[in-house]
Amino acid sequence: FPAENIRNFSIIAHIDHGKSTLADRLLELTNTISQRGSNKQVLDKLKVERERGITVKAQTVSMFYNYKGKEYLLNLIDTPGHVDFSYEVSRSLAACQGTLLLVDAAQGIQAQTVANFYLAFGEGLHIIPVLNKIDLPGSDPERVVKQIESAFELDTSSILKISAKSGINIDTILPSVIENIPSPQGSIQKPFRALLFDSWYDKYVGVVCMLGVVDGVLRKGDKVFSAHSDTKYEITEVGIMHPEQVPTGYLHAGQVGYVVCGMKSASEAYIGDTFHHLNSKVELLPGFQPAQSMVFAGIFPVDTNDFRKLDDNIKKLTLNDASVTVHKETSNALGQGWRLGFLGTLHMDVFRQRLENEYDANIIVTQPTVPYRVVYKDKTTHIIRNPTEFPDSDERAFKVLRLEEPMVLATMIFPEEYMGKMIELCGGRRGEQKDYVYVDDKRVMMKYVLPLAEVVQDFYDELKSRSSGYATFDYEEHGYEESDLVKMSVLLNSKPVDALSVILHRSQVDQVGRDWVKRLKNVIQRQLFDVVIQTALGHKIVARETISALRKNVTAKCYGGDVSRKMKLLQKQKEGKKRMKMIGNVELPQKAFYDFMDKK
Ligand code: GTP
């Protein structure tokens, strides 16, 4: 395929606007998959993706299409729609020259439409606006066309109006892609260089890398060099995704395809790396900023005997997702575990669900923490990933200049009647309004700077419930700001439970402190003595509850004299205790943590 007969493009959309459905239709139209008419959503391969109806990992597929007597190779690079994965979106966009901006003709532009538009615009991609779901009785294409004009200043004279579900005007898409999106610019004559933009772990062949070949030709058997790690690899397989891996023996300039080259773990595949031939000097391709973990949480096995198995499973899962960071952690209450870093709370939930679904794991996930920053008087800084790293009062008095928390710039779009409720929600979360504009005569787009910590809790659920589901939301990072932060600890009969300490803004302490003691009271069993549950800031008690003593007499059941039976029961009770964690003199089964974390 000469480069002028290749197009590399993606589809970007707000969640549920029909991206996967459209992708399936295009795959059917080009006979890449057989037509069964159902919504198979071929690109959404992971089980969690199917269950949740969201795309987590970008997938790529190559299609062949005959247009005006010429054969074209069209590479569709899938992108996830959710804010947590905007890093995956931007790296998939780097391998494209253009994109279809898909908008639901009934819902109009939404927060992620705006965010994804700017990502694509920033990459300099050609953007083709497409209205989907025109079959819906509630669709209003004219109104949405106006929104697109006013929000993005895009030319809408040749806007496509389709229904991905019923197939209306589906045949207009690929001609428009060929006519409007530029072909890749590289040259076959130049020395080979390619951008590594995705990778995954395959149980049979090991790590598979997706490459966008910019110049030259790559053949099976070639020795290549990774610019990032200075490592040599031999290409043992090379091919295209059609839709599964199809070996082709080579890839040339302009093509997008996969290679297998003997990498052991996905962390060797550095996203944004440039591959080139040994001994050839090439200009390196602009890579990506590595994804930053925005949410950290401790993960512990419910049954401590599962530690090894879980360790193994976490390793396997992170082979597939290099954006999760992993460190070992030990807790007085929960034993050995891990502190994992995620791109956001959805990313965390998905990871947890994959551990549970794919590996049958039984785990406790602690309260998530955002990366707080300590600025010391000597101007050095430290990122806190775990509340146990929070500076104590001595350190704060003598060494710490200030504490800071990460902020985000949030974009929300909603019908104007919810304005009051949205302002109230953001104000209650320490937000600061930056801007608001009307995207049409009924809908408002509002921007707020908010602490990330407020957003990772239940902000999204609150936004949805206060707007009857109509508001949409997306955010981008917005640096750090000084903040009045404190560490709240939980004490059981005066002994701290490390796994339950949290970093909070001072204004939240009273409410969270009271709420937590109540919830803990509900999950901790009564014991043979009083148990005092307290939340505290240093030595200052915030809230307190008491679980009164239980006169637990296991021998009461035996009538009189059977001594051996009585001994047996006492022995049994002792063994039961061994399986419990002790915090001071208080027995605390892992199950209590599980219940506490789960019932938020
Ligand atoms: P994410 O992968 O989560 O970002 O979602 P998506 O954008 O891929 O949306 P998806 O293709 O899963 O479609 C969401 C819902 O809209 C599904 O229930 C589809 O059946 C439905 N849908 C998609 N296209 C159309 C359409 O043209 N008309 C109608 N009526 N429904 C559609």
XYZ file of C-alpha atoms and ligand atoms in Angstrom:
632
model
C 0.000 0.000 0.000
C 1.459 3.333 -1.021
C 1.096 5.816 1.830
C -1.450 7.872 -0.130
C -3.832 4.892 0.081
C -3.600 4.683 3.849
C -5.712 6.575 6.413
C -5.163 6.404 10.156
C -8.130 7.695 12.122
C -9.998 7.383 15.392
C -13.467 8.011 16.720
C -13.839 10.303 19.722
C -17.082 10.786 21.605
C -18.702 11.294 24.947
C -19.476 8.034 26.709
C -22.493 6.196 25.211
C -22.710 8.389 22.130
C -22.209 5.243 20.045
C -18.525 4.934 19.282
C -18.301 1.161 19.639
C -21.520 0.645 17.696
C -20.175 2.753 14.843
C -16.859 0.881 14.908
C -18.721 -2.431 14.609
C -20.732 -1.117 11.651
C -17.541 -0.036 9.866
C -15.953 -3.436 10.489
C -19.008 -5.140 9.026
C -19.170 -2.799 6.056
C -15.564 -3.645 5.170
C -16.123 -7.368 5.837
C -13.503 -7.276 8.575
C -16.025 -9.107 10.708
C -19.028 -11.028 9.437
C -22.405 -9.324 9.488
C -24.601 -10.643 12.169
C -26.372 -7.402 12.768
C -26.032 -7.590 16.523
C -24.113 -5.103 18.635
C -21.035 -7.206 19.167
C -18.715 -4.368 20.036
C -15.649 -6.174 18.804
C -13.268 -3.521 20.016
C -14.358 -3.798 23.631
C -12.485 -6.967 24.440
C -12.091 -6.952 28.174
C -14.858 -8.457 30.243
C -15.127 -5.348 32.434
C -15.557 -3.268 29.329
C -18.456 -5.395 28.205
C -20.001 -5.346 31.656
C -19.680 -1.653 32.182
C -20.125 -0.693 28.547
C -17.013 1.423 28.620
C -13.807 1.205 26.688
C -10.743 1.043 28.902
C -7.882 -0.010 26.676
C -7.518 1.368 23.202
C -7.676 -1.241 20.450
C -6.681 -0.869 16.841
C -8.062 -2.565 13.775
C -7.122 -2.470 10.087
C -9.766 -2.540 7.333
C -9.574 -2.795 3.540
C -11.933 -0.661 1.507
C -12.394 -0.085 -2.197
C -13.220 3.507 -3.103
C -13.517 4.803 -6.674
C -11.637 1.777 -7.996
C -8.717 2.037 -5.558
C -7.948 -0.203 -2.624
C -7.405 1.614 0.693
C -5.979 0.465 4.011
C -7.920 2.164 6.807
C -6.639 1.879 10.362
C -9.198 2.613 13.041
C -7.559 3.372 16.346
C -10.030 3.089 19.188
C -9.884 5.504 22.117
C -11.418 5.233 25.582
C -14.057 7.836 26.333
C -13.662 8.377 30.057
C -11.706 11.136 31.758
C -9.527 8.700 33.718
C -8.145 7.421 30.476
C -7.430 10.686 28.665
C -3.794 9.606 28.658
C -4.774 6.603 26.527
C -6.802 8.923 24.306
C -3.924 11.268 23.615
C -1.480 8.495 22.824
C -3.887 6.816 20.408
C -4.465 10.167 18.737
C -0.724 10.532 18.177
C -0.867 7.634 15.704
C -3.712 9.241 13.664
C -4.005 12.036 11.164
C -7.710 12.594 11.663
C -10.713 11.757 13.800
C -14.480 11.418 13.688
C -16.049 13.570 16.412
C -19.200 11.613 17.129
C -22.060 13.444 18.869
C -25.404 12.001 19.953
C -28.026 14.015 18.055
C -30.451 13.786 20.963
C -28.070 14.643 23.813
C -25.879 17.159 22.038
C -22.315 17.960 23.013
C -21.303 16.829 26.491
C -18.332 17.338 28.790
C -16.213 14.572 27.217
C -17.053 15.756 23.706
C -15.424 19.045 24.686
C -12.413 17.440 26.390
C -11.787 15.007 23.538
C -12.221 17.728 20.929
C -9.449 19.761 22.545
C -7.136 16.743 22.784
C -7.595 16.093 19.034
C -7.356 19.779 18.175
C -4.117 20.023 20.158
C -2.663 17.124 18.143
C -3.443 19.038 14.938
C -5.801 16.325 13.664
C -8.375 16.825 10.953
C -11.755 16.622 12.699
C -14.897 15.380 10.925
C -18.069 16.071 12.939
C -20.635 13.245 12.825
C -24.134 13.278 14.321
C -25.258 9.854 15.525
C -28.602 8.405 16.599
C -30.646 10.457 14.112
C -33.159 7.584 14.204
C -34.167 8.544 17.753
C -37.483 10.400 17.935
C -35.944 12.823 20.447
C -33.026 13.739 18.214
C -32.634 17.356 17.158
C -29.819 17.470 14.589
C -30.242 21.167 13.771
C -29.784 22.220 17.376
C -26.695 20.037 17.786
C -25.184 21.384 14.552
C -25.481 24.876 16.039
C -23.837 23.722 19.283
C -20.909 22.288 17.333
C -20.500 25.522 15.390
C -20.567 27.697 18.475
C -18.436 25.511 20.763
C -15.772 24.351 18.295
C -16.005 26.750 15.335
C -15.978 23.712 13.033
C -17.228 23.843 9.448
C -20.490 21.916 9.550
C -21.468 22.303 5.875
C -20.595 18.676 5.178
C -21.501 17.277 8.606
C -22.519 13.599 8.458
C -25.839 12.542 9.982
C -26.048 8.852 10.729
C -27.531 6.125 12.823
C -24.880 3.628 13.824
C -27.563 1.339 15.183
C -29.942 1.194 12.231
C -27.256 1.814 9.608
C -28.641 5.070 8.121
C -25.921 6.845 6.077
C -23.190 4.536 7.385
C -21.873 4.357 3.829
C -20.992 8.085 3.918
C -18.373 7.679 6.635
C -15.434 5.997 4.915
C -15.629 8.143 1.723
C -15.467 11.201 3.973
C -12.489 9.740 5.868
C -10.650 9.147 2.567
C -11.544 12.555 1.076
C -10.857 14.666 4.158
C -8.230 13.057 6.346
C -4.678 13.449 5.063
C -2.643 10.330 4.373
C 0.398 9.710 6.599
C 3.428 11.722 5.498
C 6.413 9.379 5.996
C 8.701 7.921 3.369
C 9.522 4.286 2.621
C 12.996 5.308 1.433
C 14.068 6.831 4.740
C 15.553 4.756 7.600
C 12.935 2.921 9.647
C 11.470 4.611 12.705
C 8.211 3.917 14.515
C 6.252 5.168 17.505
C 5.326 2.618 20.167
C 1.845 3.726 21.256
C 0.277 0.724 22.955
C 1.159 -2.697 24.329
C -0.470 -5.600 26.082
C 0.484 -8.938 27.519
C -0.573 -12.049 25.666
C -0.307 -15.334 27.513
C 1.015 -17.204 24.482
C 3.504 -14.826 22.870
C 4.326 -12.401 25.701
C 4.288 -8.657 25.167
C 2.688 -7.395 21.966
C 3.529 -3.812 20.900
C 1.508 -1.579 18.617
C 3.639 0.571 16.354
C 2.833 3.459 14.081
C 5.529 3.244 11.395
C 6.569 6.758 10.396
C 9.395 6.041 7.920
C 11.016 3.037 6.263
C 10.141 -0.646 6.433
C 10.215 -3.154 9.297
C 10.522 -6.879 8.468
C 10.234 -10.059 10.467
C 13.697 -11.010 11.706
C 14.906 -7.390 11.831
C 16.928 -6.247 14.811
C 15.480 -3.080 16.279
C 16.625 -0.717 18.941
C 14.520 0.973 21.612
C 15.624 4.590 21.982
C 14.218 4.746 25.507
C 15.888 1.712 27.046
C 18.890 1.326 24.737
C 17.900 -2.296 24.292
C 18.085 -4.484 21.210
C 15.134 -6.654 20.195
C 14.584 -9.143 17.411
C 11.237 -8.967 15.653
C 9.805 -12.492 15.736
C 6.384 -11.584 14.374
C 4.924 -8.566 12.640
C 1.441 -7.961 11.291
C -1.826 -6.055 11.397
C -4.937 -6.320 13.568
C -7.684 -7.603 11.231
C -9.437 -7.753 13.687
C -7.221 -10.381 15.367
C -3.449 -10.550 14.831
C -2.692 -11.397 11.183
C 1.029 -11.775 10.378
C 2.112 -9.872 7.261
C 5.891 -10.290 7.396
C 6.484 -6.525 7.245
C 5.081 -3.072 8.015
C 6.004 0.017 6.054
C 5.792 3.802 6.420
C 2.245 4.956 7.191
C 1.090 1.598 8.519
C -0.068 0.763 11.994
C 0.467 -2.774 13.251
C 1.754 -5.068 15.944
C 5.118 -6.662 16.617
C 6.287 -9.387 18.965
C 9.916 -8.974 19.953
C 10.614 -11.033 23.054
C 9.781 -8.457 25.718
C 9.126 -10.087 29.080
C 6.876 -7.522 30.725
C 4.686 -4.647 29.591
C 6.867 -2.240 31.551
C 9.625 -2.807 28.953
C 7.271 -1.425 26.342
C 7.643 2.260 27.049
C 4.697 4.118 25.575
C 6.003 6.948 23.408
C 9.283 5.136 22.650
C 10.899 5.359 19.206
C 12.000 2.066 17.571
C 14.684 2.171 14.882
C 17.144 -0.181 13.193
C 20.494 -0.911 14.767
C 23.192 1.528 13.706
C 20.776 3.877 11.970
C 20.617 7.459 13.199
C 17.070 8.806 13.200
C 15.370 11.799 14.743
C 13.399 10.602 17.761
C 9.629 10.966 17.684
C 8.022 13.208 20.279
C 6.973 10.842 23.076
C 4.379 11.377 25.788
C 4.489 12.624 29.319
C 4.198 9.456 31.393
C 0.782 9.062 33.016
C 0.737 10.287 36.621
C -1.041 8.327 39.307
C -3.840 10.507 40.674
C -5.340 8.095 43.191
C -3.589 5.696 45.579
C -5.126 2.920 47.647
C -3.926 0.010 49.733
C -4.991 -3.452 48.623
C -4.931 -6.360 51.091
C -6.113 -9.972 50.914
C -9.208 -10.703 53.036
C -7.597 -14.038 53.903
C -3.911 -13.459 54.659
C -3.136 -16.941 53.275
C -3.978 -15.556 49.820
C -1.014 -13.183 49.842
C 1.170 -15.119 47.407
C -1.586 -15.838 44.964
C -2.691 -12.222 45.017
C 0.880 -11.032 44.544
C 1.082 -13.173 41.441
C -2.230 -11.911 40.089
C -1.402 -8.255 40.644
C 1.841 -8.824 38.737
C -0.053 -10.401 35.852
C -2.611 -7.614 35.693
C -0.024 -4.855 35.777
C 1.792 -6.570 32.910
C -1.207 -5.470 30.897
C -1.564 -2.034 32.364
C 1.719 -0.214 32.859
C -0.133 2.864 34.174
C -0.731 1.159 37.539
C 2.127 1.705 40.003
C 2.817 -0.947 42.639
C 4.633 -0.812 46.002
C 4.559 -3.308 48.861
C 2.926 -2.098 52.064
C 2.581 -3.511 55.580
C -0.195 -2.579 57.965
C -0.605 -3.412 61.656
C -4.228 -4.227 61.074
C -4.273 -5.788 57.634
C -0.876 -7.421 57.335
C 1.028 -7.455 54.087
C -0.412 -5.808 51.015
C 0.294 -3.311 48.272
C -0.108 0.378 47.646
C -1.287 0.851 44.095
C -1.467 4.078 42.106
C -4.189 4.662 39.508
C -5.104 7.318 36.954
C -8.458 7.896 38.652
C -11.189 6.194 40.652
C -12.805 4.531 37.653
C -9.410 3.111 36.735
C -9.134 1.839 40.316
C -12.613 0.286 40.242
C -11.875 -1.384 36.935
C -8.615 -2.810 38.273
C -10.349 -4.094 41.373
C -13.111 -5.617 39.312
C -10.611 -7.300 37.017
C -8.808 -8.800 40.025
C -12.125 -10.096 41.310
C -13.502 -11.302 37.958
C -10.463 -12.637 36.210
C -8.530 -13.929 39.214
C -11.285 -14.606 41.710
C -9.511 -12.439 44.296
C -11.030 -11.564 47.650
C -9.596 -8.174 48.605
C -9.903 -5.149 50.873
C -9.333 -1.789 49.213
C -8.567 1.086 51.602
C -9.879 4.640 51.329
C -8.291 6.253 48.231
C -5.765 9.075 48.704
C -4.731 11.701 46.162
C -1.049 12.675 45.800
C -0.645 15.439 48.411
C 2.584 17.420 48.334
C 4.815 18.512 51.195
C 6.989 21.556 50.502
C 9.878 21.743 52.979
C 11.579 24.897 54.170
C 14.652 23.953 52.153
C 12.331 23.978 49.075
C 12.518 20.230 48.499
C 9.199 18.461 48.008
C 7.722 15.060 48.737
C 4.588 13.457 47.301
C 2.495 11.634 49.907
C 0.978 8.433 48.565
C -0.039 7.003 51.901
C -1.472 8.796 54.976
C 1.246 7.108 57.073
C 3.778 9.394 55.339
C 2.010 12.521 56.605
C 4.497 14.683 58.572
C 3.985 14.573 62.351
C 3.581 17.732 64.423
C 7.319 18.111 65.150
C 8.218 17.794 61.515
C 5.497 20.225 60.580
C 6.682 22.793 63.078
C 10.362 22.682 62.180
C 10.768 21.485 58.631
C 7.585 21.904 56.626
C 6.919 25.157 54.807
C 3.475 24.222 53.540
C 1.162 21.391 52.480
C -0.456 21.358 49.075
C -3.174 19.399 47.345
C -3.717 18.638 43.650
C -6.425 20.643 41.876
C -8.418 19.968 38.709
C -10.194 22.162 36.204
C -13.649 20.648 35.801
C -15.980 21.149 32.841
C -19.675 20.503 33.369
C -22.488 20.721 30.823
C -26.142 20.684 31.908
C -29.591 22.169 31.213
C -29.759 25.704 32.645
C -32.400 24.873 35.268
C -29.768 22.898 37.225
C -27.421 25.864 37.494
C -28.278 26.564 41.160
C -27.806 22.964 42.217
C -24.496 22.655 40.386
C -23.146 25.847 41.968
C -24.226 24.548 45.365
C -22.507 21.202 44.785
C -19.229 22.743 43.647
C -19.284 25.372 46.399
C -19.779 22.652 49.011
C -16.711 20.897 47.616
C -14.434 23.920 48.053
C -14.710 24.776 44.344
C -14.010 28.110 42.716
C -16.001 29.128 39.651
C -13.949 30.113 36.625
C -16.336 30.543 33.779
C -19.733 29.746 32.348
C -21.156 30.014 28.823
C -24.326 28.936 27.054
C -23.666 26.247 24.430
C -27.171 26.856 23.072
C -30.294 28.569 24.360
C -30.921 25.893 27.017
C -27.613 24.367 28.012
C -24.801 25.752 30.101
C -21.118 24.873 30.173
C -19.555 25.741 33.533
C -15.920 25.545 34.641
C -14.715 25.159 38.197
C -11.373 24.653 39.873
C -11.870 21.901 42.470
C -9.589 19.895 44.776
C -8.999 16.467 43.231
C -9.675 14.886 46.640
C -13.262 16.198 46.502
C -13.727 14.881 42.996
C -12.487 11.335 43.646
C -15.019 10.769 46.385
C -18.683 10.763 45.386
C -18.679 13.948 43.321
C -19.721 12.223 40.129
C -22.637 10.398 41.764
C -23.792 13.609 43.422
C -23.564 15.513 40.153
C -25.702 12.895 38.459
C -28.300 12.703 41.191
C -28.647 16.466 41.662
C -29.101 16.984 37.910
C -31.473 14.028 37.377
C -28.681 12.458 35.345
C -28.456 15.338 32.849
C -25.147 16.894 33.842
C -21.931 15.591 32.328
C -18.500 16.140 33.720
C -14.849 15.926 32.783
C -11.666 17.346 34.241
C -8.025 18.036 33.588
C -5.118 18.524 35.981
C -4.657 22.026 37.331
C -1.508 22.019 39.449
C -1.166 22.209 43.229
C -2.527 24.705 45.767
C -1.671 25.316 49.399
C -4.195 23.659 51.690
C -4.989 23.271 55.387
C -4.527 19.507 55.542
C -4.596 17.222 58.556
C -4.291 13.504 59.214
C -7.214 11.906 60.978
C -6.534 8.631 62.756
C -8.849 5.947 64.061
C -8.211 4.522 67.542
C -9.571 1.325 69.058
C -9.163 1.420 72.849
C -6.534 4.126 72.270
C -4.484 2.102 69.760
C -4.265 3.536 66.218
C -5.402 1.429 63.262
C -2.951 2.527 60.573
C -4.923 1.291 57.573
C -7.799 3.577 58.502
C -5.978 6.904 58.752
C -6.885 9.502 56.136
C -5.698 12.911 55.032
C -8.496 15.473 55.034
C -9.031 19.181 54.656
C -9.609 20.623 58.132
C -13.168 21.614 57.226
C -14.141 17.966 56.603
C -12.817 16.515 59.832
C -15.902 16.863 62.053
C -18.285 15.282 59.618
C -16.030 12.459 58.477
C -14.863 11.810 62.044
C -18.412 11.382 63.323
C -19.509 9.341 60.357
C -16.594 6.917 60.664
C -17.032 6.062 64.347
C -20.705 5.292 63.683
C -19.913 3.094 60.739
C -17.153 1.284 62.596
C -19.503 0.605 65.478
C -21.735 -1.251 63.038
C -19.046 -3.552 61.709
C -17.004 -4.413 64.818
C -18.380 -7.278 66.900
C -18.998 -6.907 70.600
C -16.155 -8.235 72.738
C -15.755 -9.319 76.347
C -14.897 -5.745 77.385
C -15.939 -2.272 76.241
C -14.453 -1.124 72.952
C -13.992 2.616 72.521
C -13.820 3.774 68.935
C -12.366 7.236 68.418
C -11.320 9.443 65.560
C -8.572 11.923 66.371
C -6.293 14.658 65.084
C -3.045 14.015 66.917
C -4.117 13.995 70.589
C -7.371 15.803 69.967
C -10.399 13.515 69.880
C -12.905 14.301 67.112
C -15.645 11.768 67.814
C -16.265 8.711 69.935
C -18.541 5.681 70.162
C -18.503 2.760 72.585
C -19.402 -0.841 71.959
C -20.449 -2.234 75.305
C -19.061 -5.508 76.627
C -20.647 -8.833 75.923
C -20.627 -11.648 78.457
C -19.755 -14.288 75.975
C -19.805 -17.655 77.683
C -19.351 -20.464 75.218
C -19.600 -23.078 77.909
C -23.086 -22.041 78.898
C -24.426 -24.482 76.347
C -23.102 -27.587 78.137
C -25.256 -28.795 80.911
C -23.169 -29.574 83.904
C -20.498 -32.165 84.063
C -19.112 -33.002 80.602
C -15.567 -31.741 81.165
C -14.004 -32.959 77.922
C -16.697 -31.225 75.884
C -16.046 -28.023 77.788
C -12.291 -28.247 77.125
C -12.918 -28.790 73.425
C -15.079 -25.699 73.188
C -12.519 -23.556 74.972
C -9.819 -24.832 72.618
C -11.970 -23.977 69.635
C -12.530 -20.463 70.893
C -8.771 -19.993 71.254
C -8.115 -21.103 67.689
C -10.798 -18.775 66.418
C -8.945 -15.932 68.065
C -5.679 -16.756 66.340
C -7.229 -15.981 62.975
C -8.205 -12.506 64.160
C -6.015 -9.420 63.962
C -5.424 -7.774 67.297
C -5.336 -3.993 67.618
C -4.128 -3.648 71.197
C -6.602 -5.897 73.003
C -9.354 -5.567 70.408
C -10.070 -8.387 67.986
C -10.602 -7.140 64.482
C -11.369 -9.619 61.711
C -10.443 -8.620 58.145
C -14.119 -8.969 57.383
C -14.838 -5.854 59.477
C -12.554 -3.809 57.233
C -14.124 -5.275 54.179
C -17.588 -4.300 55.426
C -16.407 -0.853 56.478
C -14.805 -0.045 53.115
C -17.681 -1.518 51.184
C -20.584 0.216 52.909
C -19.760 3.780 52.078
P -18.159 3.898 25.334
O -17.400 2.783 24.702
O -18.579 3.557 26.715
O -17.518 5.226 25.218
O -19.582 4.018 24.618
P -19.786 4.142 23.104
O -19.660 5.568 22.716
O -18.954 3.145 22.422
O -21.318 3.770 22.959
P -21.955 2.415 22.429
O -21.559 2.138 21.030
O -21.729 1.380 23.450
O -23.476 2.861 22.388
C -24.161 3.275 23.546
C -25.648 2.956 23.401
O -26.224 3.711 22.351
C -25.895 1.493 23.050
O -27.019 1.080 23.765
C -26.179 1.521 21.563
O -27.024 0.474 21.156
C -26.859 2.861 21.404
N -26.678 3.423 20.059
C -25.523 3.560 19.378
N -25.751 4.126 18.175
C -27.075 4.337 18.097
C -27.939 4.910 17.089
O -27.519 5.321 16.016
N -29.252 4.982 17.397
C -29.768 4.552 18.565
N -31.083 4.652 18.739
N -29.001 4.011 19.521
C -27.673 3.906 19.296
